[in-house]
């Protein structure tokens, strides 16, 4: 957790809320992107597994 010394004193509560909301949106976007990337990887792995099973 950041100490009060690290937070600039000239930021209003509205500014802090806006920064927090922006960082929150970016974090959630990265989480969703990671989950979708894992889903696509899983689908691709299952597809390759099925292709290899049919060949051999």
Backbone as numpy.savetxt, mean C-alpha at the origin, in Angstrom:
# Nx Ny Nz CAx CAy CAz Cx Cy Cz
6.94 7.21 17.64 6.09 8.39 17.64 6.99 9.63 17.64
6.60 10.61 16.87 7.38 11.84 16.78 7.18 12.67 18.04
8.25 13.27 18.47 8.14 14.17 19.61 7.68 15.53 19.13
7.26 16.36 20.05 6.77 17.69 19.69 7.87 18.54 19.07
9.12 18.23 19.36 10.22 19.01 18.80 10.31 18.80 17.29
9.94 17.60 16.81 10.03 17.29 15.39 8.91 17.93 14.56
7.82 18.30 15.20 6.68 18.88 14.49 6.85 20.39 14.43
6.83 20.98 13.23 6.97 22.44 13.13 5.85 23.14 13.91
6.20 24.16 14.66 5.19 24.83 15.50 4.18 25.66 14.72
4.47 25.99 13.47 3.57 26.85 12.71 2.46 26.10 12.00
2.37 24.78 12.16 1.30 24.01 11.53 0.03 24.09 12.38
-1.06 24.36 11.71 -2.34 24.36 12.41 -2.88 22.94 12.49
-3.90 22.75 13.28 -4.52 21.42 13.36 -5.10 21.00 12.01
-5.60 21.96 11.24 -6.13 21.65 9.92 -5.02 21.16 9.00
-3.87 21.82 9.06 -2.73 21.38 8.25 -2.28 19.98 8.64
-2.21 19.72 9.94 -1.81 18.40 10.41 -2.80 17.34 9.96
-4.09 17.66 10.02 -5.12 16.70 9.59 -5.02 16.44 8.09
-4.76 17.49 7.31 -4.62 17.32 5.87 -3.41 16.44 5.53
-2.28 16.69 6.19 -1.08 15.88 5.95 -1.34 14.43 6.34
-1.96 14.22 7.49 -2.26 12.87 7.94 -3.20 12.16 6.96
-4.21 12.86 6.48 -5.16 12.27 5.54 -4.46 11.91 4.23
-3.58 12.77 3.75 -2.86 12.50 2.51 -1.95 11.28 2.67
-1.23 11.20 3.78 -0.37 10.04 4.02 -1.20 8.77 4.17
-2.37 8.88 4.79 -3.25 7.74 4.97 -3.75 7.22 3.62
-4.10 8.12 2.73 -4.57 7.73 1.39 -3.45 7.03 0.63
-2.23 7.57 0.72 -1.10 6.95 0.03 -0.81 5.56 0.58
-0.89 5.40 1.89 -0.65 4.10 2.51 -1.68 3.08 2.05
-2.94 3.47 2.05 -4.01 2.56 1.63 -3.87 2.20 0.15
-3.46 3.15 -0.67 -3.25 2.86 -2.09 -2.13 1.84 -2.27
-1.06 1.97 -1.51 0.05 1.01 -1.60 -0.39 -0.37 -1.12
-1.20 -0.44 -0.08 -1.69 -1.73 0.42 -2.55 -2.41 -0.63
-3.46 -1.67 -1.24 -4.33 -2.24 -2.28 -3.50 -2.69 -3.48
-2.52 -1.88 -3.87 -1.65 -2.25 -4.99 -0.91 -3.55 -4.69
-0.40 -3.68 -3.48 0.33 -4.89 -3.10 -0.58 -6.11 -3.11
-1.79 -5.95 -2.62 -2.73 -7.07 -2.62 -3.10 -7.48 -4.05
-3.33 -6.52 -4.92 -3.64 -6.85 -6.31 -2.46 -7.51 -7.00
-1.26 -7.04 -6.70 -0.07 -7.64 -7.29 0.05 -9.10 -6.84
-0.22 -9.38 -5.58 -0.19 -10.75 -5.08 -1.26 -11.60 -5.73
-2.43 -11.03 -5.94 -3.52 -11.77 -6.59 -3.15 -12.14 -8.02
-2.61 -11.17 -8.76 -2.20 -11.45 -10.14 -1.08 -12.48 -10.18
-0.16 -12.41 -9.24 0.93 -13.39 -9.18 0.37 -14.78 -8.91
-0.60 -14.88 -8.00 -1.22 -16.17 -7.71 -1.94 -16.74 -8.91
-2.68 -15.91 -9.62 -3.39 -16.38 -10.81 -2.39 -16.86 -11.86
-1.32 -16.12 -12.05 -0.29 -16.50 -13.02 0.37 -17.82 -12.63
0.65 -18.00 -11.33 1.28 -19.24 -10.87 0.37 -20.44 -11.09
-0.93 -20.29 -10.81 -1.88 -21.39 -11.03 -1.99 -21.70 -12.52
-2.00 -20.67 -13.35 -2.07 -20.89 -14.79 -0.85 -21.67 -15.28
0.34 -21.26 -14.85 1.55 -21.98 -15.25 1.55 -23.41 -14.73
1.07 -23.60 -13.51 1.00 -24.95 -12.93 0.11 -25.85 -13.79
-1.04 -25.34 -14.20 -1.96 -26.12 -15.03 -1.35 -26.43 -16.40
-0.65 -25.48 -16.98 -0.01 -25.71 -18.27 1.06 -26.79 -18.14
1.87 -26.71 -17.10 2.94 -27.69 -16.91 2.38 -29.08 -16.61
1.27 -29.16 -15.91 0.66 -30.47 -15.62 0.16 -31.13 -16.90
-0.37 -30.35 -17.82 -0.90 -30.92 -19.06 0.22 -31.36 -19.99
1.35 -30.69 -19.96 2.46 -31.02 -20.85 3.12 -32.31 -20.40
3.29 -32.50 -19.10 4.01 -33.68 -18.61 3.02 -34.68 -18.15
